[in-house]
PDB file of N, CA and C in Angstrom:
ATOM      1  N   MET E 318     106.130  78.426 177.770  1.00 66.00           N
ATOM      2  CA  MET E 318     106.476  78.309 175.546  1.00 66.00           C
ATOM      3  C   MET E 318     107.259  77.712 175.146  1.00 66.00           C
ATOM      4  N   ARG E 319     107.262  76.646 174.758  1.00 79.00           N
ATOM      5  CA  ARG E 319     108.383  76.199 174.182  1.00 79.00           C
ATOM      6  C   ARG E 319     108.308  76.790 172.696  1.00 79.00           C
ATOM      7  N   VAL E 320     109.836  77.210 172.354  1.00 83.00           N
ATOM      8  CA  VAL E 320     109.340  78.698 171.610  1.00 83.00           C
ATOM      9  C   VAL E 320     111.370  77.461 170.924  1.00 83.00           C
ATOM     10  N   HIS E 321     111.563  77.638 169.541  1.00 84.00           N
ATOM     11  CA  HIS E 321     112.434  75.897 168.612  1.00 84.00           C
ATOM     12  C   HIS E 321     112.562  78.000 167.395  1.00 84.00           C
ATOM     13  N   ASN E 322     114.566  77.582 167.147  1.00 85.00           N
ATOM     14  CA  ASN E 322     115.045  78.188 165.822  1.00 85.00           C
ATOM     15  C   ASN E 322     114.351  77.803 164.917  1.00 85.00           C
ATOM     16  N   LYS E 323     115.153  78.229 163.432  1.00 85.00           N
ATOM     17  CA  LYS E 323     114.938  77.501 162.395  1.00 85.00           C
ATOM     18  C   LYS E 323     115.914  75.624 162.550  1.00 85.00           C
ATOM     19  N   HIS E 324     116.944  75.598 163.234  1.00 81.00           N
ATOM     20  CA  HIS E 324     116.818  74.015 163.144  1.00 81.00           C
ATOM     21  C   HIS E 324     115.862  73.043 164.115  1.00 81.00           C
ATOM     22  N   GLY E 325     115.154  74.283 164.464  1.00 83.00           N
ATOM     23  CA  GLY E 325     114.379  72.972 165.999  1.00 83.00           C
ATOM     24  C   GLY E 325     114.665  72.601 166.863  1.00 83.00           C
ATOM     25  N   ASP E 326     115.737  73.336 167.621  1.00 83.00           N
ATOM     26  CA  ASP E 326     116.388  73.600 168.735  1.00 83.00           C
ATOM     27  C   ASP E 326     115.226  74.790 169.871  1.00 83.00           C
ATOM     28  N   ARG E 327     115.092  74.168 170.720  1.00 84.00           N
ATOM     29  CA  ARG E 327     114.507  74.591 171.905  1.00 84.00           C
ATOM     30  C   ARG E 327     115.372  75.752 172.293  1.00 84.00           C
ATOM     31  N   ILE E 328     114.481  77.565 172.438  1.00 83.00           N
ATOM     32  CA  ILE E 328     115.373  78.415 172.301  1.00 83.00           C
ATOM     33  C   ILE E 328     115.106  79.623 173.816  1.00 83.00           C
ATOM     34  N   ASP E 329     115.695  80.027 174.248  1.00 83.00           N
ATOM     35  CA  ASP E 329     114.691  80.759 175.562  1.00 83.00           C
ATOM     36  C   ASP E 329     113.887  81.736 174.895  1.00 83.00           C
ATOM     37  N   PRO E 330     112.406  82.583 175.377  1.00 87.00           N
ATOM     38  CA  PRO E 330     111.902  83.046 175.433  1.00 87.00           C
ATOM     39  C   PRO E 330     111.940  84.613 175.421  1.00 87.00           C
ATOM     40  N   VAL E 331     112.945  85.121 176.242  1.00 89.00           N
ATOM     41  CA  VAL E 331     112.578  85.743 177.965  1.00 89.00           C
ATOM     42  C   VAL E 331     113.785  87.291 176.105  1.00 89.00           C
ATOM     43  N   PRO E 332     114.134  86.676 175.925  1.00 89.00           N
ATOM     44  CA  PRO E 332     114.716  87.941 175.278  1.00 89.00           C
ATOM     45  C   PRO E 332     114.416  88.774 174.671  1.00 89.00           C
ATOM     46  N   PHE E 333     113.395  87.438 172.973  1.00 91.00           N
ATOM     47  CA  PHE E 333     112.710  87.812 172.418  1.00 91.00           C
ATOM     48  C   PHE E 333     111.405  88.789 173.254  1.00 91.00           C
ATOM     49  N   LEU E 334     110.709  88.432 174.448  1.00 93.00           N
ATOM     50  CA  LEU E 334     109.788  89.273 174.817  1.00 93.00           C
ATOM     51  C   LEU E 334     110.211  90.286 175.233  1.00 93.00           C
ATOM     52  N   VAL E 335     111.664  89.886 176.270  1.00 94.00           N
ATOM     53  CA  VAL E 335     111.616  91.784 176.593  1.00 94.00           C
ATOM     54  C   VAL E 335     111.937  93.011 175.986  1.00 94.00           C
ATOM     55  N   THR E 336     112.589  92.509 174.220  1.00 93.00           N
ATOM     56  CA  THR E 336     113.210  93.317 173.357  1.00 93.00           C
ATOM     57  C   THR E 336     111.524  93.730 172.862  1.00 93.00           C
ATOM     58  N   VAL E 337     110.039  92.779 172.309  1.00 95.00           N
ATOM     59  CA  VAL E 337     108.802  93.339 171.207  1.00 95.00           C
ATOM     60  C   VAL E 337     108.269  94.049 172.714  1.00 95.00           C
ATOM     61  N   GLY E 338     108.278  93.866 173.763  1.00 95.00           N
ATOM     62  CA  GLY E 338     108.515  94.769 175.243  1.00 95.00           C
ATOM     63  C   GLY E 338     109.139  96.125 175.293  1.00 95.00           C
ATOM     64  N   LEU E 339     109.928  96.518 174.985  1.00 93.00           N
ATOM     65  CA  LEU E 339     110.504  97.743 174.907  1.00 93.00           C
ATOM     66  C   LEU E 339     110.350  98.501 173.492  1.00 93.00           C
ATOM     67  N   ALA E 340     109.970  97.538 172.466  1.00 94.00           N
ATOM     68  CA  ALA E 340     109.751  98.395 171.051  1.00 94.00           C
ATOM     69  C   ALA E 340     108.564  98.968 171.339  1.00 94.00           C
ATOM     70  N   PHE E 341     107.604  98.419 172.201  1.00 96.00           N
ATOM     71  CA  PHE E 341     106.070  98.586 172.025  1.00 96.00           C
ATOM     72  C   PHE E 341     106.541  99.663 172.417  1.00 96.00           C
ATOM     73  N   MET E 342     107.383  99.828 173.958  1.00 94.00           N
ATOM     74  CA  MET E 342     106.603 101.170 174.699  1.00 94.00           C
ATOM     75  C   MET E 342     107.567 102.285 174.277  1.00 94.00           C
ATOM     76  N   ILE E 343     108.480 102.013 173.404  1.00 91.00           N
ATOM     77  CA  ILE E 343     109.424 103.276 172.647  1.00 91.00           C
ATOM     78  C   ILE E 343     108.869 103.771 171.491  1.00 91.00           C
ATOM     79  N   ALA E 344     108.380 102.585 170.414  1.00 93.00           N
ATOM     80  CA  ALA E 344     107.164 102.945 169.307  1.00 93.00           C
ATOM     81  C   ALA E 344     105.836 104.300 169.620  1.00 93.00           C
ATOM     82  N   PHE E 345     105.273 103.180 170.639  1.00 95.00           N
ATOM     83  CA  PHE E 345     104.393 104.352 170.945  1.00 95.00           C
ATOM     84  C   PHE E 345     104.284 105.518 171.849  1.00 95.00           C
ATOM     85  N   SER E 346     105.753 105.189 173.024  1.00 90.00           N
ATOM     86  CA  SER E 346     105.846 106.925 174.120  1.00 90.00           C
ATOM     87  C   SER E 346     106.171 108.320 172.844  1.00 90.00           C
ATOM     88  N   PHE E 347     107.170 107.961 171.940  1.00 88.00           N
ATOM     89  CA  PHE E 347     107.610 108.162 171.311  1.00 88.00           C
ATOM     90  C   PHE E 347     106.932 108.742 169.611  1.00 88.00           C
ATOM     91  N   GLY E 348     106.549 107.450 169.232  1.00 90.00           N
ATOM     92  CA  GLY E 348     106.226 108.007 167.761  1.00 90.00           C
ATOM     93  C   GLY E 348     105.244 108.966 167.707  1.00 90.00           C
ATOM     94  N   PRO E 349     104.167 108.463 168.131  1.00 93.00           N
ATOM     95  CA  PRO E 349     103.246 109.456 167.472  1.00 93.00           C
ATOM     96  C   PRO E 349     103.162 111.033 168.082  1.00 93.00           C
ATOM     97  N   ILE E 350     104.255 111.878 169.008  1.00 89.00           N
ATOM     98  CA  ILE E 350     104.839 113.379 170.049  1.00 89.00           C
ATOM     99  C   ILE E 350     105.049 113.442 168.324  1.00 89.00           C
ATOM    100  N   TYR E 351     106.875 112.437 167.786  1.00 87.00           N
ATOM    101  CA  TYR E 351     107.208 113.004 167.261  1.00 87.00           C
ATOM    102  C   TYR E 351     107.303 113.215 165.634  1.00 87.00           C
ATOM    103  N   GLY E 352     105.911 111.606 165.377  1.00 89.00           N
ATOM    104  CA  GLY E 352     104.762 112.308 163.743  1.00 89.00           C
ATOM    105  C   GLY E 352     104.027 113.855 164.416  1.00 89.00           C
ATOM    106  N   LEU E 353     103.221 113.747 165.114  1.00 90.00           N
ATOM    107  CA  LEU E 353     102.624 115.145 165.185  1.00 90.00           C
ATOM    108  C   LEU E 353     104.168 116.383 164.951  1.00 90.00           C
ATOM    109  N   ALA E 354     105.629 116.502 165.546  1.00 85.00           N
ATOM    110  CA  ALA E 354     106.637 117.220 165.991  1.00 85.00           C
ATOM    111  C   ALA E 354     106.511 116.933 163.868  1.00 85.00           C
ATOM    112  N   TYR E 355     106.714 116.256 162.928  1.00 85.00           N
ATOM    113  CA  TYR E 355     106.843 116.852 161.736  1.00 85.00           C
ATOM    114  C   TYR E 355     105.529 117.024 161.205  1.00 85.00           C
ATOM    115  N   GLY E 356     104.901 117.238 161.761  1.00 89.00           N
ATOM    116  CA  GLY E 356     103.541 117.998 160.750  1.00 89.00           C
ATOM    117  C   GLY E 356     102.234 116.757 159.803  1.00 89.00           C
ATOM    118  N   PHE E 357     102.591 115.181 160.328  1.00 93.00           N
ATOM    119  CA  PHE E 357     101.739 114.365 160.204  1.00 93.00           C
ATOM    120  C   PHE E 357     100.762 114.579 160.881  1.00 93.00           C
ATOM    121  N   ALA E 358      99.686 113.691 161.195  1.00 95.00           N
ATOM    122  CA  ALA E 358      98.369 113.697 161.749  1.00 95.00           C
ATOM    123  C   ALA E 358      97.913 112.125 162.594  1.00 95.00           C
ATOM    124  N   LEU E 359      97.776 113.448 163.610  1.00 95.00           N
ATOM    125  CA  LEU E 359      97.749 111.663 164.795  1.00 95.00           C
ATOM    126  C   LEU E 359      97.700 110.443 164.428  1.00 95.00           C
ATOM    127  N   ARG E 360      96.591 110.145 163.497  1.00 96.00           N
ATOM    128  CA  ARG E 360      96.161 109.298 162.953  1.00 96.00           C
ATOM    129  C   ARG E 360      97.195 107.958 162.266  1.00 96.00           C
ATOM    130  N   ALA E 361      98.061 109.350 161.335  1.00 96.00           N
ATOM    131  CA  ALA E 361      99.102 108.235 160.129  1.00 96.00           C
ATOM    132  C   ALA E 361     100.200 108.745 161.767  1.00 96.00           C
ATOM    133  N   ALA E 362     100.709 108.780 162.712  1.00 95.00           N
ATOM    134  CA  ALA E 362     101.825 108.980 163.876  1.00 95.00           C
ATOM    135  C   ALA E 362     101.782 107.473 164.134  1.00 95.00           C
ATOM    136  N   LEU E 363     100.576 107.556 164.249  1.00 96.00           N
ATOM    137  CA  LEU E 363     100.116 106.341 165.641  1.00 96.00           C
ATOM    138  C   LEU E 363     100.093 104.934 164.427  1.00 96.00           C
ATOM    139  N   ALA E 364      99.936 105.403 163.231  1.00 97.00           N
ATOM    140  CA  ALA E 364      99.865 103.982 162.051  1.00 97.00           C
ATOM    141  C   ALA E 364     101.626 103.883 161.862  1.00 97.00           C
ATOM    142  N   LEU E 365     102.176 104.929 161.754  1.00 95.00           N
ATOM    143  CA  LEU E 365     103.709 105.419 162.039  1.00 95.00           C
ATOM    144  C   LEU E 365     104.787 104.212 162.401  1.00 95.00           C
ATOM    145  N   SER E 366     103.357 104.456 163.930  1.00 95.00           N
ATOM    146  CA  SER E 366     104.285 103.855 165.366  1.00 95.00           C
ATOM    147  C   SER E 366     104.174 102.153 165.241  1.00 95.00           C
ATOM    148  N   GLY E 367     102.903 101.888 164.725  1.00 97.00           N
ATOM    149  CA  GLY E 367     102.731 100.569 165.039  1.00 97.00           C
ATOM    150  C   GLY E 367     103.572 100.105 164.144  1.00 97.00           C
ATOM    151  N   ALA E 368     103.540 100.419 162.732  1.00 97.00           N
ATOM    152  CA  ALA E 368     104.891  99.661 161.260  1.00 97.00           C
ATOM    153  C   ALA E 368     105.669  99.772 161.987  1.00 97.00           C
ATOM    154  N   ALA E 369     106.752 101.334 162.957  1.00 95.00           N
ATOM    155  CA  ALA E 369     107.931 100.923 162.814  1.00 95.00           C
ATOM    156  C   ALA E 369     107.811  99.833 164.092  1.00 95.00           C
ATOM    157  N   PHE E 370     106.266  99.115 165.149  1.00 96.00           N
ATOM    158  CA  PHE E 370     106.897  98.382 165.961  1.00 96.00           C
ATOM    159  C   PHE E 370     106.707  96.840 165.549  1.00 96.00           C
ATOM    160  N   ALA E 371     105.661  96.781 164.258  1.00 97.00           N
ATOM    161  CA  ALA E 371     105.833  95.273 163.815  1.00 97.00           C
ATOM    162  C   ALA E 371     107.116  95.695 163.054  1.00 97.00           C
ATOM    163  N   GLY E 372     107.915  96.358 162.663  1.00 96.00           N
ATOM    164  CA  GLY E 372     109.485  96.000 161.772  1.00 96.00           C
ATOM    165  C   GLY E 372     110.245  95.753 163.292  1.00 96.00           C
ATOM    166  N   ALA E 373     110.274  96.631 164.783  1.00 94.00           N
ATOM    167  CA  ALA E 373     111.456  95.293 165.681  1.00 94.00           C
ATOM    168  C   ALA E 373     110.557  94.883 165.303  1.00 94.00           C
ATOM    169  N   THR E 374     109.225  94.525 165.905  1.00 96.00           N
ATOM    170  CA  THR E 374     109.290  92.318 166.454  1.00 96.00           C
ATOM    171  C   THR E 374     109.541  91.802 165.389  1.00 96.00           C
ATOM    172  N   ALA E 375     109.968  92.042 163.975  1.00 96.00           N
ATOM    173  CA  ALA E 375     109.979  91.283 163.270  1.00 96.00           C
ATOM    174  C   ALA E 375     111.145  91.127 162.841  1.00 96.00           C
ATOM    175  N   LEU E 376     112.242  92.173 163.133  1.00 93.00           N
ATOM    176  CA  LEU E 376     113.686  91.509 163.770  1.00 93.00           C
ATOM    177  C   LEU E 376     113.921  90.801 163.896  1.00 93.00           C
ATOM    178  N   ALA E 377     113.205  91.536 165.982  1.00 92.00           N
ATOM    179  CA  ALA E 377     113.710  90.840 166.824  1.00 92.00           C
ATOM    180  C   ALA E 377     113.131  89.215 166.534  1.00 92.00           C
ATOM    181  N   TYR E 378     112.185  88.466 166.057  1.00 92.00           N
ATOM    182  CA  TYR E 378     112.343  87.457 165.593  1.00 92.00           C
ATOM    183  C   TYR E 378     113.509  86.487 165.091  1.00 92.00           C
ATOM    184  N   ARG E 379     113.793  87.133 164.073  1.00 92.00           N
ATOM    185  CA  ARG E 379     114.640  87.125 163.260  1.00 92.00           C
ATOM    186  C   ARG E 379     115.820  86.808 163.853  1.00 92.00           C
ATOM    187  N   GLN E 380     115.972  87.405 164.508  1.00 89.00           N
ATOM    188  CA  GLN E 380     117.983  87.841 165.041  1.00 89.00           C
ATOM    189  C   GLN E 380     117.479  86.728 166.622  1.00 89.00           C
ATOM    190  N   LEU E 381     116.489  86.831 167.629  1.00 88.00           N
ATOM    191  CA  LEU E 381     116.443  86.270 168.764  1.00 88.00           C
ATOM    192  C   LEU E 381     115.615  84.579 168.411  1.00 88.00           C
ATOM    193  N   VAL E 382     114.930  84.625 167.849  1.00 89.00           N
ATOM    194  CA  VAL E 382     114.001  83.457 167.909  1.00 89.00           C
ATOM    195  C   VAL E 382     114.858  82.387 166.820  1.00 89.00           C
ATOM    196  N   ARG E 383     115.093  83.266 165.156  1.00 90.00           N
ATOM    197  CA  ARG E 383     114.532  81.909 163.708  1.00 90.00           C
ATOM    198  C   ARG E 383     116.435  81.503 164.248  1.00 90.00           C
ATOM    199  N   SER E 384     117.124  82.498 164.086  1.00 85.00           N
ATOM    200  CA  SER E 384     118.902  82.022 164.152  1.00 85.00           C
ATOM    201  C   SER E 384     119.615  82.109 165.621  1.00 85.00           C
ATOM    202  N   ALA E 385     118.753  82.003 166.248  1.00 81.00           N
ATOM    203  CA  ALA E 385     119.582  81.447 167.681  1.00 81.00           C
ATOM    204  C   ALA E 385     119.976  80.183 167.755  1.00 81.00           C
ATOM    205  N   PRO E 386     121.155  80.391 168.086  1.00 78.00           N
ATOM    206  CA  PRO E 386     121.867  79.452 168.229  1.00 78.00           C
ATOM    207  C   PRO E 386     120.970  78.504 169.717  1.00 78.00           C
ATOM    208  N   ALA E 387     120.880  77.567 169.985  1.00 73.00           N
ATOM    209  CA  ALA E 387     120.632  76.681 170.792  1.00 73.00           C
ATOM    210  C   ALA E 387     120.842  76.778 171.899  1.00 73.00           C
ATOM    211  N   ILE E 388     120.264  76.231 173.268  1.00 70.00           N
ATOM    212  CA  ILE E 388     120.964  76.708 175.077  1.00 70.00           C
ATOM    213  C   ILE E 388     122.268  76.017 174.761  1.00 70.00           C
ATOM    214  N   ASP E 389     122.861  74.739 175.045  1.00 71.00           N
ATOM    215  CA  ASP E 389     123.131  73.754 175.083  1.00 71.00           C
ATOM    216  C   ASP E 389     124.238  74.246 174.213  1.00 71.00           C
ATOM    217  N   ALA E 390     124.244  75.317 172.747  1.00 71.00           N
ATOM    218  CA  ALA E 390     125.309  75.078 171.843  1.00 71.00           C
ATOM    219  C   ALA E 390     127.100  76.185 173.234  1.00 71.00           C
ATOM    220  N   GLY E 391     127.006  77.079 173.628  1.00 75.00           N
ATOM    221  CA  GLY E 391     127.440  77.299 174.562  1.00 75.00           C
ATOM    222  C   GLY E 391     128.043  79.038 173.526  1.00 75.00           C
ATOM    223  N   PRO E 392     129.309  79.421 174.470  1.00 78.00           N
ATOM    224  CA  PRO E 392     128.657  81.226 174.537  1.00 78.00           C
ATOM    225  C   PRO E 392     129.738  81.012 173.135  1.00 78.00           C
ATOM    226  N   LEU E 393     128.818  82.096 172.227  1.00 76.00           N
ATOM    227  CA  LEU E 393     129.169  83.526 170.987  1.00 76.00           C
ATOM    228  C   LEU E 393     131.327  83.273 171.282  1.00 76.00           C
ATOM    229  N   PRO E 394     131.605  83.815 170.343  1.00 82.00           N
ATOM    230  CA  PRO E 394     133.140  84.004 170.049  1.00 82.00           C
ATOM    231  C   PRO E 394     132.952  85.160 170.556  1.00 82.00           C
ATOM    232  N   PRO E 395     133.710  86.494 170.721  1.00 86.00           N
ATOM    233  CA  PRO E 395     134.085  87.260 171.209  1.00 86.00           C
ATOM    234  C   PRO E 395     134.004  88.161 169.576  1.00 86.00           C
ATOM    235  N   GLY E 396     134.592  88.238 168.902  1.00 87.00           N
ATOM    236  CA  GLY E 396     134.214  88.704 166.983  1.00 87.00           C
ATOM    237  C   GLY E 396     133.090  89.056 166.756  1.00 87.00           C
ATOM    238  N   PRO E 397     132.514  88.429 166.180  1.00 84.00           N
ATOM    239  CA  PRO E 397     130.575  88.644 166.112  1.00 84.00           C
ATOM    240  C   PRO E 397     129.936  89.393 167.302  1.00 84.00           C
ATOM    241  N   ARG E 398     129.964  89.397 168.531  1.00 81.00           N
ATOM    242  CA  ARG E 398     129.877  90.190 169.951  1.00 81.00           C
ATOM    243  C   ARG E 398     129.897  91.285 170.006  1.00 81.00           C
ATOM    244  N   VAL E 399     131.259  91.480 169.391  1.00 90.00           N
ATOM    245  CA  VAL E 399     131.795  92.809 169.229  1.00 90.00           C
ATOM    246  C   VAL E 399     130.951  93.835 168.411  1.00 90.00           C
ATOM    247  N   GLU E 400     131.226  92.758 166.869  1.00 91.00           N
ATOM    248  CA  GLU E 400     130.219  93.399 165.842  1.00 91.00           C
ATOM    249  C   GLU E 400     128.683  93.568 166.017  1.00 91.00           C
ATOM    250  N   ARG E 401     128.302  92.987 166.830  1.00 87.00           N
ATOM    251  CA  ARG E 401     127.292  93.503 167.248  1.00 87.00           C
ATOM    252  C   ARG E 401     126.020  94.532 168.085  1.00 87.00           C
ATOM    253  N   LEU E 402     127.599  94.637 169.102  1.00 88.00           N
ATOM    254  CA  LEU E 402     127.005  96.011 169.355  1.00 88.00           C
ATOM    255  C   LEU E 402     127.814  96.455 168.625  1.00 88.00           C
ATOM    256  N   PHE E 403     129.048  97.151 168.000  1.00 93.00           N
ATOM    257  CA  PHE E 403     128.831  98.421 167.432  1.00 93.00           C
ATOM    258  C   PHE E 403     127.712  98.332 166.332  1.00 93.00           C
ATOM    259  N   TYR E 404     127.523  97.242 165.726  1.00 93.00           N
ATOM    260  CA  TYR E 404     126.134  98.087 164.458  1.00 93.00           C
ATOM    261  C   TYR E 404     124.521  98.743 165.567  1.00 93.00           C
ATOM    262  N   ALA E 405     124.926  97.797 166.482  1.00 90.00           N
ATOM    263  CA  ALA E 405     124.063  98.512 167.630  1.00 90.00           C
ATOM    264  C   ALA E 405     123.392  99.719 168.277  1.00 90.00           C
ATOM    265  N   ALA E 406     125.176 100.680 168.460  1.00 93.00           N
ATOM    266  CA  ALA E 406     125.591 101.670 168.771  1.00 93.00           C
ATOM    267  C   ALA E 406     125.854 102.217 167.774  1.00 93.00           C
ATOM    268  N   VAL E 407     125.655 101.916 166.668  1.00 95.00           N
ATOM    269  CA  VAL E 407     126.023 103.055 165.285  1.00 95.00           C
ATOM    270  C   VAL E 407     124.200 103.128 164.972  1.00 95.00           C
ATOM    271  N   GLY E 408     123.487 102.222 164.523  1.00 92.00           N
ATOM    272  CA  GLY E 408     122.177 102.530 164.931  1.00 92.00           C
ATOM    273  C   GLY E 408     121.327 103.591 166.110  1.00 92.00           C
ATOM    274  N   LEU E 409     121.371 103.221 166.845  1.00 89.00           N
ATOM    275  CA  LEU E 409     121.400 104.066 167.853  1.00 89.00           C
ATOM    276  C   LEU E 409     121.523 105.578 168.064  1.00 89.00           C
ATOM    277  N   GLY E 410     122.727 105.625 168.092  1.00 92.00           N
ATOM    278  CA  GLY E 410     122.790 107.079 167.024  1.00 92.00           C
ATOM    279  C   GLY E 410     122.339 107.815 166.095  1.00 92.00           C
ATOM    280  N   VAL E 411     122.296 107.138 165.257  1.00 93.00           N
ATOM    281  CA  VAL E 411     121.805 106.944 164.035  1.00 93.00           C
ATOM    282  C   VAL E 411     119.656 107.681 164.805  1.00 93.00           C
ATOM    283  N   ALA E 412     119.495 106.581 165.614  1.00 85.00           N
ATOM    284  CA  ALA E 412     118.193 107.125 165.907  1.00 85.00           C
ATOM    285  C   ALA E 412     117.840 108.330 166.438  1.00 85.00           C
ATOM    286  N   LEU E 413     118.690 108.306 168.051  1.00 84.00           N
ATOM    287  CA  LEU E 413     119.132 109.377 168.036  1.00 84.00           C
ATOM    288  C   LEU E 413     118.800 110.269 167.839  1.00 84.00           C
ATOM    289  N   VAL E 414     119.496 110.857 165.857  1.00 88.00           N
ATOM    290  CA  VAL E 414     120.415 111.817 165.634  1.00 88.00           C
ATOM    291  C   VAL E 414     118.922 112.151 165.329  1.00 88.00           C
ATOM    292  N   ALA E 415     118.075 110.996 164.313  1.00 81.00           N
ATOM    293  CA  ALA E 415     116.383 111.282 163.246  1.00 81.00           C
ATOM    294  C   ALA E 415     115.794 112.143 164.371  1.00 81.00           C
ATOM    295  N   LEU E 416     116.134 111.741 165.837  1.00 78.00           N
ATOM    296  CA  LEU E 416     115.153 112.158 167.110  1.00 78.00           C
ATOM    297  C   LEU E 416     115.357 113.580 166.994  1.00 78.00           C
ATOM    298  N   THR E 417     115.930 114.147 167.605  1.00 80.00           N
ATOM    299  CA  THR E 417     116.487 115.050 167.599  1.00 80.00           C
ATOM    300  C   THR E 417     116.562 116.376 166.287  1.00 80.00           C
ATOM    301  N   LEU E 418     115.927 115.644 165.220  1.00 77.00           N
ATOM    302  CA  LEU E 418     115.560 116.611 164.444  1.00 77.00           C
ATOM    303  C   LEU E 418     114.728 117.574 164.080  1.00 77.00           C
ATOM    304  N   PRO E 419     113.501 117.002 164.895  1.00 72.00           N
ATOM    305  CA  PRO E 419     112.196 117.954 165.043  1.00 72.00           C
ATOM    306  C   PRO E 419     112.658 119.159 165.841  1.00 72.00           C
ATOM    307  N   LEU E 420     113.491 119.446 167.023  1.00 71.00           N
ATOM    308  CA  LEU E 420     113.737 120.364 168.235  1.00 71.00           C
ATOM    309  C   LEU E 420     114.703 120.755 167.570  1.00 71.00           C
ATOM    310  N   LEU E 421     115.576 121.433 166.440  1.00 73.00           N
ATOM    311  CA  LEU E 421     116.472 121.752 165.600  1.00 73.00           C
ATOM    312  C   LEU E 421     115.736 123.283 165.824  1.00 73.00           C
TER     313      LEU E 421
END
C-alpha cells in the first residue's frame, strides 16, 4: 500500500490503520451501550457510534496521513510532541468523564 502525504512524500500507513482499528473497536464496543444508557433507541445508538467512528477516522487521516512528515524528515522537536500528548490526555479525560455521566 502506497500512501502519500499532502506533499507527495510516501509515509508509513501502519499508525493510521492501527488508530482506525482502535476507533472502530471503541466506538462499536461502548457506543451502543452508552447510547442506550442515555435513552436512545438501538438504531440511533448505532448510528451515533458510526458517526463517531467516521469522525475519528477523518481526524486520524488528517493527522496521520495528510499532514504527516515524510519518513526521512527526521524526528519532531520535543515541544510539539509534548503539546500533542497534553491535548490527547485532556481529550481522553473529557471522554472518560462523559462516559461516566450515565453511571451516576
